[in-house]
Amino acid sequence: AVPSFTNFKRNSELTAAANSFVGMLAAARGEAMKSSTTAVVLPLDGANWANGWIAFLDKNFDGVYNADTDTLIMKKDESLPSYFSMTKLGTAESFKYNGSGYSVTGAGFGASTLTIARTDITGSELLSQTRRVKVSSTGRVRVCTPKTSTDTLCSGTAVE
């Protein structure tokens, strides 16, 4: 019973982290559509997603939270446990939604991916303890478990 309980606990922690992030994205998208302006989700410290994240309405369109001009949507200001890593794939460090709820990357619409993984395990167990948060260009968010280490797109072979 001990190994299965350990896997259950690990999976539960990972699912909670992914769901917390997905909730933040959903809140940002909803507020962007409600206010017809850009909403941004970015790492709280500007660099490491595992240290927390913040969502805000970017009223001055600079991509940085300014308490004087921007409207705070939500903030997760506690860090994930040290055995988690969160890595955004691609060049843009933030997630952005326009007033229509579409995902914006750079100069246009685009999809984004964030990987949440445990750092305290290796081998085949690592894939089962990895989640990819996928944001499509239309703004739809989904979470999947990749089947292979190179399955960055969470193709049809991934478990959703």
Short mmCIF file of N, CA and C in Angstrom, two decimals:
data_model
loop_
_atom_site.label_atom_id
_atom_site.label_comp_id
_atom_site.label_asym_id
_atom_site.label_seq_id
_atom_site.Cartn_x
_atom_site.Cartn_y
_atom_site.Cartn_z
N ALA A 1 0.82 -1.20 0.00
CA ALA A 1 0.00 0.00 0.00
C ALA A 1 0.85 1.26 0.00
N VAL A 2 2.07 1.18 0.52
CA VAL A 2 2.90 2.37 0.61
C VAL A 2 3.27 2.93 -0.76
N PRO A 3 3.73 2.13 -1.72
CA PRO A 3 4.06 2.71 -3.03
C PRO A 3 2.86 3.36 -3.71
N SER A 4 1.68 2.74 -3.65
CA SER A 4 0.53 3.33 -4.32
C SER A 4 0.09 4.62 -3.61
N PHE A 5 0.21 4.68 -2.29
CA PHE A 5 -0.13 5.91 -1.58
C PHE A 5 0.85 7.02 -1.95
N THR A 6 2.12 6.69 -2.09
CA THR A 6 3.12 7.68 -2.49
C THR A 6 2.79 8.24 -3.86
N ASN A 7 2.45 7.36 -4.81
CA ASN A 7 2.08 7.83 -6.15
C ASN A 7 0.82 8.69 -6.10
N PHE A 8 -0.14 8.29 -5.28
CA PHE A 8 -1.37 9.07 -5.14
C PHE A 8 -1.07 10.47 -4.61
N LYS A 9 -0.23 10.55 -3.60
CA LYS A 9 0.14 11.84 -3.01
C LYS A 9 0.88 12.71 -4.02
N ARG A 10 1.83 12.13 -4.75
CA ARG A 10 2.57 12.88 -5.77
C ARG A 10 1.63 13.40 -6.85
N ASN A 11 0.75 12.54 -7.32
CA ASN A 11 -0.18 12.93 -8.37
C ASN A 11 -1.13 14.03 -7.87
N SER A 12 -1.56 13.92 -6.63
CA SER A 12 -2.45 14.91 -6.05
C SER A 12 -1.78 16.28 -5.96
N GLU A 13 -0.53 16.32 -5.53
CA GLU A 13 0.20 17.59 -5.44
C GLU A 13 0.39 18.22 -6.82
N LEU A 14 0.72 17.39 -7.78
CA LEU A 14 0.94 17.88 -9.15
C LEU A 14 -0.36 18.39 -9.75
N THR A 15 -1.44 17.67 -9.54
CA THR A 15 -2.74 18.09 -10.05
C THR A 15 -3.17 19.41 -9.42
N ALA A 16 -2.93 19.56 -8.11
CA ALA A 16 -3.28 20.81 -7.43
C ALA A 16 -2.50 21.99 -8.00
N ALA A 17 -1.22 21.80 -8.26
CA ALA A 17 -0.40 22.87 -8.84
C ALA A 17 -0.91 23.25 -10.23
N ALA A 18 -1.19 22.25 -11.06
CA ALA A 18 -1.68 22.51 -12.42
C ALA A 18 -3.05 23.19 -12.37
N ASN A 19 -3.94 22.72 -11.51
CA ASN A 19 -5.28 23.31 -11.42
C ASN A 19 -5.23 24.75 -10.91
N SER A 20 -4.33 25.03 -10.00
CA SER A 20 -4.17 26.39 -9.50
C SER A 20 -3.76 27.33 -10.64
N PHE A 21 -2.83 26.87 -11.46
CA PHE A 21 -2.38 27.69 -12.58
C PHE A 21 -3.47 27.85 -13.63
N VAL A 22 -4.18 26.77 -13.93
CA VAL A 22 -5.28 26.84 -14.90
C VAL A 22 -6.36 27.81 -14.41
N GLY A 23 -6.63 27.80 -13.11
CA GLY A 23 -7.61 28.74 -12.55
C GLY A 23 -7.19 30.18 -12.73
N MET A 24 -5.90 30.43 -12.57
CA MET A 24 -5.38 31.79 -12.77
C MET A 24 -5.54 32.21 -14.23
N LEU A 25 -5.24 31.30 -15.16
CA LEU A 25 -5.40 31.61 -16.58
C LEU A 25 -6.86 31.89 -16.92
N ALA A 26 -7.76 31.09 -16.37
CA ALA A 26 -9.20 31.28 -16.63
C ALA A 26 -9.68 32.62 -16.09
N ALA A 27 -9.22 32.99 -14.91
CA ALA A 27 -9.61 34.28 -14.33
C ALA A 27 -9.07 35.43 -15.18
N ALA A 28 -7.84 35.31 -15.64
CA ALA A 28 -7.25 36.36 -16.48
C ALA A 28 -8.01 36.49 -17.80
N ARG A 29 -8.33 35.38 -18.40
CA ARG A 29 -9.07 35.43 -19.67
C ARG A 29 -10.44 36.05 -19.48
N GLY A 30 -11.14 35.63 -18.43
CA GLY A 30 -12.47 36.17 -18.17
C GLY A 30 -12.45 37.67 -17.91
N GLU A 31 -11.48 38.14 -17.14
CA GLU A 31 -11.37 39.57 -16.86
C GLU A 31 -10.98 40.35 -18.11
N ALA A 32 -10.14 39.76 -18.96
CA ALA A 32 -9.77 40.43 -20.21
C ALA A 32 -11.00 40.65 -21.08
N MET A 33 -11.84 39.62 -21.17
CA MET A 33 -13.05 39.75 -21.99
C MET A 33 -14.05 40.70 -21.35
N LYS A 34 -14.18 40.64 -20.03
CA LYS A 34 -15.14 41.50 -19.34
C LYS A 34 -14.77 42.98 -19.47
N SER A 35 -13.48 43.28 -19.42
CA SER A 35 -13.05 44.68 -19.45
C SER A 35 -12.55 45.14 -20.82
N SER A 36 -12.52 44.22 -21.79
CA SER A 36 -12.05 44.53 -23.15
C SER A 36 -10.65 45.13 -23.16
N THR A 37 -9.76 44.55 -22.36
CA THR A 37 -8.37 44.99 -22.35
C THR A 37 -7.47 43.77 -22.19
N THR A 38 -6.17 43.96 -22.25
CA THR A 38 -5.20 42.88 -22.16
C THR A 38 -5.01 42.44 -20.71
N ALA A 39 -5.03 41.12 -20.51
CA ALA A 39 -4.70 40.55 -19.20
C ALA A 39 -3.41 39.77 -19.35
N VAL A 40 -2.57 39.85 -18.32
CA VAL A 40 -1.25 39.22 -18.35
C VAL A 40 -1.10 38.32 -17.13
N VAL A 41 -0.52 37.14 -17.34
CA VAL A 41 -0.13 36.25 -16.25
C VAL A 41 1.37 36.05 -16.39
N LEU A 42 2.10 36.34 -15.30
CA LEU A 42 3.55 36.19 -15.35
C LEU A 42 4.09 35.76 -13.98
N PRO A 43 5.34 35.29 -13.96
CA PRO A 43 5.92 34.88 -12.68
C PRO A 43 5.96 36.05 -11.71
N LEU A 44 5.68 35.77 -10.46
CA LEU A 44 5.63 36.82 -9.45
C LEU A 44 6.95 37.56 -9.32
N ASP A 45 8.06 36.81 -9.40
CA ASP A 45 9.38 37.43 -9.28
C ASP A 45 9.97 37.81 -10.64
N GLY A 46 9.19 37.60 -11.71
CA GLY A 46 9.65 37.94 -13.04
C GLY A 46 10.49 36.89 -13.72
N ALA A 47 10.81 35.79 -13.02
CA ALA A 47 11.71 34.80 -13.61
C ALA A 47 11.29 33.35 -13.38
N ASN A 48 10.92 33.00 -12.16
CA ASN A 48 10.67 31.60 -11.81
C ASN A 48 9.20 31.37 -11.50
N TRP A 49 8.51 30.62 -12.37
CA TRP A 49 7.09 30.35 -12.20
C TRP A 49 6.82 29.61 -10.89
N ALA A 50 7.73 28.77 -10.45
CA ALA A 50 7.50 27.98 -9.23
C ALA A 50 7.46 28.86 -7.98
N ASN A 51 7.90 30.11 -8.07
CA ASN A 51 7.86 31.01 -6.93
C ASN A 51 6.54 31.75 -6.80
N GLY A 52 5.59 31.44 -7.65
CA GLY A 52 4.29 32.09 -7.62
C GLY A 52 4.05 32.87 -8.90
N TRP A 53 2.81 33.30 -9.10
CA TRP A 53 2.49 34.03 -10.31
C TRP A 53 1.41 35.06 -10.01
N ILE A 54 1.25 35.98 -10.94
CA ILE A 54 0.32 37.09 -10.77
C ILE A 54 -0.43 37.31 -12.08
N ALA A 55 -1.70 37.69 -11.96
CA ALA A 55 -2.52 38.02 -13.13
C ALA A 55 -3.07 39.43 -12.93
N PHE A 56 -3.02 40.22 -13.98
CA PHE A 56 -3.48 41.60 -13.89
C PHE A 56 -3.96 42.10 -15.24
N LEU A 57 -4.78 43.16 -15.20
CA LEU A 57 -5.18 43.86 -16.42
C LEU A 57 -4.11 44.90 -16.71
N ASP A 58 -3.48 44.77 -17.85
CA ASP A 58 -2.35 45.62 -18.22
C ASP A 58 -2.87 46.89 -18.90
N LYS A 59 -3.25 47.87 -18.11
CA LYS A 59 -3.88 49.09 -18.63
C LYS A 59 -2.92 49.96 -19.44
N ASN A 60 -1.62 49.90 -19.13
CA ASN A 60 -0.67 50.72 -19.89
C ASN A 60 0.13 49.89 -20.91
N PHE A 61 -0.23 48.63 -21.07
CA PHE A 61 0.32 47.75 -22.11
C PHE A 61 1.84 47.60 -22.07
N ASP A 62 2.43 47.63 -20.87
CA ASP A 62 3.88 47.46 -20.79
C ASP A 62 4.29 46.04 -20.38
N GLY A 63 3.33 45.18 -20.04
CA GLY A 63 3.63 43.80 -19.70
C GLY A 63 4.18 43.60 -18.30
N VAL A 64 4.21 44.66 -17.50
CA VAL A 64 4.73 44.61 -16.13
C VAL A 64 3.65 45.12 -15.20
N TYR A 65 3.49 44.46 -14.05
CA TYR A 65 2.47 44.91 -13.11
C TYR A 65 2.90 46.19 -12.41
N ASN A 66 2.09 47.24 -12.55
CA ASN A 66 2.28 48.52 -11.88
C ASN A 66 1.05 48.77 -11.02
N ALA A 67 1.22 48.77 -9.70
CA ALA A 67 0.09 48.92 -8.78
C ALA A 67 -0.67 50.22 -9.01
N ASP A 68 -0.01 51.24 -9.52
CA ASP A 68 -0.64 52.53 -9.73
C ASP A 68 -1.58 52.56 -10.93
N THR A 69 -1.26 51.79 -11.98
CA THR A 69 -2.04 51.88 -13.21
C THR A 69 -2.79 50.60 -13.56
N ASP A 70 -2.27 49.44 -13.21
CA ASP A 70 -2.86 48.17 -13.59
C ASP A 70 -3.83 47.66 -12.52
N THR A 71 -4.73 46.77 -12.92
CA THR A 71 -5.70 46.20 -12.00
C THR A 71 -5.33 44.75 -11.70
N LEU A 72 -5.10 44.47 -10.43
CA LEU A 72 -4.75 43.11 -10.00
C LEU A 72 -5.96 42.21 -10.12
N ILE A 73 -5.78 41.04 -10.73
CA ILE A 73 -6.85 40.05 -10.82
C ILE A 73 -6.68 39.01 -9.72
N MET A 74 -5.54 38.37 -9.69
CA MET A 74 -5.24 37.35 -8.69
C MET A 74 -3.74 37.28 -8.49
N LYS A 75 -3.33 36.77 -7.32
CA LYS A 75 -1.92 36.57 -7.06
C LYS A 75 -1.73 35.31 -6.25
N LYS A 76 -0.84 34.45 -6.70
CA LYS A 76 -0.43 33.28 -5.92
C LYS A 76 0.96 33.62 -5.41
N ASP A 77 1.04 34.04 -4.16
CA ASP A 77 2.31 34.53 -3.67
C ASP A 77 3.07 33.54 -2.80
N GLU A 78 2.62 32.29 -2.77
CA GLU A 78 3.43 31.29 -2.09
C GLU A 78 4.08 30.39 -3.14
N SER A 79 5.29 29.97 -2.85
CA SER A 79 6.04 29.13 -3.79
C SER A 79 5.52 27.71 -3.77
N LEU A 80 5.70 27.03 -4.87
CA LEU A 80 5.44 25.59 -4.90
C LEU A 80 6.55 24.90 -4.11
N PRO A 81 6.33 23.68 -3.69
CA PRO A 81 7.40 22.95 -3.00
C PRO A 81 8.67 22.91 -3.86
N SER A 82 9.80 22.81 -3.23
CA SER A 82 11.09 22.88 -3.93
C SER A 82 11.29 21.74 -4.93
N TYR A 83 10.53 20.68 -4.82
CA TYR A 83 10.69 19.56 -5.75
C TYR A 83 9.81 19.70 -6.99
N PHE A 84 9.29 20.91 -7.26
CA PHE A 84 8.57 21.19 -8.49
C PHE A 84 9.34 22.18 -9.34
N SER A 85 9.27 21.99 -10.64
CA SER A 85 9.79 22.99 -11.57
C SER A 85 8.65 23.39 -12.50
N MET A 86 8.65 24.64 -12.90
CA MET A 86 7.68 25.13 -13.88
C MET A 86 8.46 25.87 -14.96
N THR A 87 8.29 25.44 -16.20
CA THR A 87 9.04 26.01 -17.30
C THR A 87 8.10 26.36 -18.44
N LYS A 88 8.14 27.59 -18.89
CA LYS A 88 7.33 27.99 -20.04
C LYS A 88 8.15 27.76 -21.30
N LEU A 89 7.55 27.07 -22.25
CA LEU A 89 8.22 26.83 -23.53
C LEU A 89 8.00 28.03 -24.43
N GLY A 90 8.99 28.36 -25.21
CA GLY A 90 8.87 29.49 -26.13
C GLY A 90 9.64 30.69 -25.63
N THR A 91 9.54 31.78 -26.37
CA THR A 91 10.33 32.96 -26.06
C THR A 91 9.65 33.92 -25.09
N ALA A 92 8.34 34.04 -25.16
CA ALA A 92 7.64 34.97 -24.27
C ALA A 92 7.55 34.36 -22.87
N GLU A 93 7.85 35.16 -21.86
CA GLU A 93 7.82 34.66 -20.48
C GLU A 93 6.44 34.77 -19.84
N SER A 94 5.51 35.47 -20.47
CA SER A 94 4.19 35.63 -19.88
C SER A 94 3.12 35.00 -20.75
N PHE A 95 1.94 34.88 -20.17
CA PHE A 95 0.74 34.51 -20.92
C PHE A 95 -0.10 35.77 -21.01
N LYS A 96 -0.64 36.05 -22.21
CA LYS A 96 -1.45 37.24 -22.39
C LYS A 96 -2.75 36.88 -23.11
N TYR A 97 -3.81 37.57 -22.71
CA TYR A 97 -5.10 37.45 -23.38
C TYR A 97 -5.55 38.83 -23.81
N ASN A 98 -6.09 38.92 -25.03
CA ASN A 98 -6.63 40.20 -25.47
C ASN A 98 -8.08 40.32 -25.02
N GLY A 99 -8.73 41.42 -25.33
CA GLY A 99 -10.09 41.68 -24.89
C GLY A 99 -11.12 40.72 -25.44
N SER A 100 -10.78 39.95 -26.46
CA SER A 100 -11.68 38.94 -27.01
C SER A 100 -11.43 37.56 -26.42
N GLY A 101 -10.43 37.45 -25.55
CA GLY A 101 -10.13 36.17 -24.91
C GLY A 101 -9.14 35.31 -25.68
N TYR A 102 -8.57 35.85 -26.73
CA TYR A 102 -7.58 35.10 -27.51
C TYR A 102 -6.21 35.21 -26.86
N SER A 103 -5.43 34.14 -26.99
CA SER A 103 -4.06 34.14 -26.47
C SER A 103 -3.17 34.95 -27.40
N VAL A 104 -2.38 35.82 -26.82
CA VAL A 104 -1.51 36.69 -27.60
C VAL A 104 -0.06 36.39 -27.25
N THR A 105 0.75 36.17 -28.28
CA THR A 105 2.19 35.99 -28.09
C THR A 105 2.90 36.90 -29.06
N GLY A 106 3.74 37.75 -28.56
CA GLY A 106 4.46 38.67 -29.44
C GLY A 106 3.51 39.61 -30.16
N ALA A 107 3.59 39.62 -31.48
CA ALA A 107 2.81 40.57 -32.27
C ALA A 107 1.45 40.03 -32.70
N GLY A 108 1.17 38.76 -32.42
CA GLY A 108 -0.09 38.20 -32.88
C GLY A 108 -0.61 37.11 -31.97
N PHE A 109 -1.56 36.35 -32.49
CA PHE A 109 -2.14 35.26 -31.72
C PHE A 109 -1.19 34.09 -31.71
N GLY A 110 -1.24 33.29 -30.66
CA GLY A 110 -0.38 32.12 -30.63
C GLY A 110 -0.63 31.24 -29.42
N ALA A 111 -0.20 30.00 -29.56
CA ALA A 111 -0.34 29.02 -28.49
C ALA A 111 0.86 29.09 -27.56
N SER A 112 0.66 28.67 -26.33
CA SER A 112 1.73 28.67 -25.33
C SER A 112 1.64 27.39 -24.51
N THR A 113 2.78 26.99 -23.95
CA THR A 113 2.84 25.79 -23.12
C THR A 113 3.69 26.04 -21.90
N LEU A 114 3.24 25.52 -20.77
CA LEU A 114 4.00 25.57 -19.53
C LEU A 114 4.08 24.13 -19.01
N THR A 115 5.28 23.70 -18.63
CA THR A 115 5.49 22.36 -18.11
C THR A 115 5.69 22.42 -16.61
N ILE A 116 4.95 21.59 -15.90
CA ILE A 116 5.10 21.45 -14.45
C ILE A 116 5.59 20.03 -14.21
N ALA A 117 6.72 19.90 -13.54
CA ALA A 117 7.29 18.57 -13.32
C ALA A 117 7.91 18.48 -11.93
N ARG A 118 8.01 17.27 -11.44
CA ARG A 118 8.69 17.02 -10.18
C ARG A 118 10.18 16.88 -10.47
N THR A 119 11.00 17.34 -9.55
CA THR A 119 12.45 17.25 -9.73
C THR A 119 13.07 16.21 -8.82
N ASP A 120 12.26 15.53 -8.02
CA ASP A 120 12.78 14.56 -7.06
C ASP A 120 12.66 13.11 -7.54
N ILE A 121 12.28 12.91 -8.82
CA ILE A 121 12.19 11.56 -9.37
C ILE A 121 12.82 11.55 -10.75
N THR A 122 13.15 10.38 -11.23
CA THR A 122 13.77 10.23 -12.55
C THR A 122 13.17 9.04 -13.27
N GLY A 123 13.64 8.82 -14.48
CA GLY A 123 13.25 7.65 -15.24
C GLY A 123 11.82 7.71 -15.74
N SER A 124 11.23 6.53 -15.90
CA SER A 124 9.87 6.45 -16.45
C SER A 124 8.84 7.08 -15.53
N GLU A 125 9.12 7.12 -14.26
CA GLU A 125 8.20 7.74 -13.30
C GLU A 125 8.07 9.24 -13.54
N LEU A 126 9.12 9.87 -14.08
CA LEU A 126 9.11 11.31 -14.29
C LEU A 126 8.01 11.74 -15.26
N LEU A 127 7.80 10.98 -16.34
CA LEU A 127 6.76 11.34 -17.30
C LEU A 127 5.38 11.32 -16.67
N SER A 128 5.11 10.35 -15.83
CA SER A 128 3.80 10.29 -15.19
C SER A 128 3.62 11.41 -14.17
N GLN A 129 4.71 12.03 -13.77
CA GLN A 129 4.66 13.14 -12.81
C GLN A 129 5.01 14.47 -13.49
N THR A 130 4.60 14.59 -14.74
CA THR A 130 4.77 15.81 -15.52
C THR A 130 3.43 16.20 -16.10
N ARG A 131 3.12 17.49 -16.07
CA ARG A 131 1.90 18.00 -16.68
C ARG A 131 2.28 19.15 -17.61
N ARG A 132 1.59 19.23 -18.72
CA ARG A 132 1.76 20.34 -19.64
C ARG A 132 0.46 21.12 -19.67
N VAL A 133 0.55 22.41 -19.39
CA VAL A 133 -0.60 23.30 -19.49
C VAL A 133 -0.51 23.95 -20.87
N LYS A 134 -1.48 23.64 -21.70
CA LYS A 134 -1.49 24.11 -23.08
C LYS A 134 -2.56 25.18 -23.24
N VAL A 135 -2.16 26.32 -23.79
CA VAL A 135 -3.08 27.40 -24.09
C VAL A 135 -3.10 27.56 -25.61
N SER A 136 -4.25 27.32 -26.21
CA SER A 136 -4.34 27.44 -27.67
C SER A 136 -4.44 28.91 -28.06
N SER A 137 -4.31 29.19 -29.33
CA SER A 137 -4.39 30.57 -29.80
C SER A 137 -5.78 31.15 -29.59
N THR A 138 -6.79 30.30 -29.47
CA THR A 138 -8.14 30.77 -29.20
C THR A 138 -8.37 31.04 -27.71
N GLY A 139 -7.38 30.68 -26.88
CA GLY A 139 -7.48 30.92 -25.44
C GLY A 139 -7.88 29.71 -24.63
N ARG A 140 -8.25 28.63 -25.29
CA ARG A 140 -8.66 27.41 -24.59
C ARG A 140 -7.48 26.82 -23.84
N VAL A 141 -7.71 26.39 -22.59
CA VAL A 141 -6.65 25.82 -21.77
C VAL A 141 -6.95 24.35 -21.54
N ARG A 142 -5.93 23.53 -21.64
CA ARG A 142 -6.05 22.11 -21.29
C ARG A 142 -4.78 21.66 -20.62
N VAL A 143 -4.89 20.59 -19.86
CA VAL A 143 -3.75 20.02 -19.16
C VAL A 143 -3.61 18.58 -19.62
N CYS A 144 -2.38 18.16 -19.89
CA CYS A 144 -2.17 16.78 -20.31
C CYS A 144 -0.89 16.24 -19.69
N THR A 145 -0.79 14.92 -19.71
CA THR A 145 0.39 14.21 -19.26
C THR A 145 1.08 13.67 -20.52
N PRO A 146 2.30 14.09 -20.83
CA PRO A 146 2.95 13.62 -22.05
C PRO A 146 3.30 12.13 -21.95
N LYS A 147 3.26 11.45 -23.09
CA LYS A 147 3.62 10.04 -23.13
C LYS A 147 5.12 9.82 -23.32
N THR A 148 5.79 10.80 -23.96
CA THR A 148 7.23 10.70 -24.17
C THR A 148 7.88 12.03 -23.78
N SER A 149 9.17 12.02 -23.56
CA SER A 149 9.87 13.25 -23.17
C SER A 149 9.88 14.29 -24.29
N THR A 150 9.71 13.85 -25.54
CA THR A 150 9.70 14.78 -26.67
C THR A 150 8.30 15.20 -27.08
N ASP A 151 7.29 14.76 -26.35
CA ASP A 151 5.90 15.07 -26.68
C ASP A 151 5.53 16.45 -26.14
N THR A 152 6.15 17.49 -26.67
CA THR A 152 5.91 18.84 -26.19
C THR A 152 4.55 19.39 -26.62
N LEU A 153 3.98 18.84 -27.67
CA LEU A 153 2.70 19.33 -28.16
C LEU A 153 1.52 18.65 -27.50
N CYS A 154 1.77 17.60 -26.70
CA CYS A 154 0.67 16.82 -26.12
C CYS A 154 -0.23 16.35 -27.24
N SER A 155 0.35 15.65 -28.14
CA SER A 155 -0.39 15.16 -29.30
C SER A 155 -1.42 14.14 -28.86
N GLY A 156 -2.04 13.49 -29.80
CA GLY A 156 -3.07 12.51 -29.51
C GLY A 156 -2.57 11.34 -28.67
N THR A 157 -1.26 11.17 -28.57
CA THR A 157 -0.74 10.06 -27.77
C THR A 157 -0.68 10.40 -26.30
N ALA A 158 -0.88 11.67 -25.96
CA ALA A 158 -0.81 12.09 -24.56
C ALA A 158 -2.12 11.79 -23.84
N VAL A 159 -2.01 11.64 -22.54
CA VAL A 159 -3.18 11.40 -21.71
C VAL A 159 -3.71 12.74 -21.23
N GLU A 160 -4.99 13.00 -21.43
CA GLU A 160 -5.58 14.28 -20.98
C GLU A 160 -6.44 14.05 -19.78
#
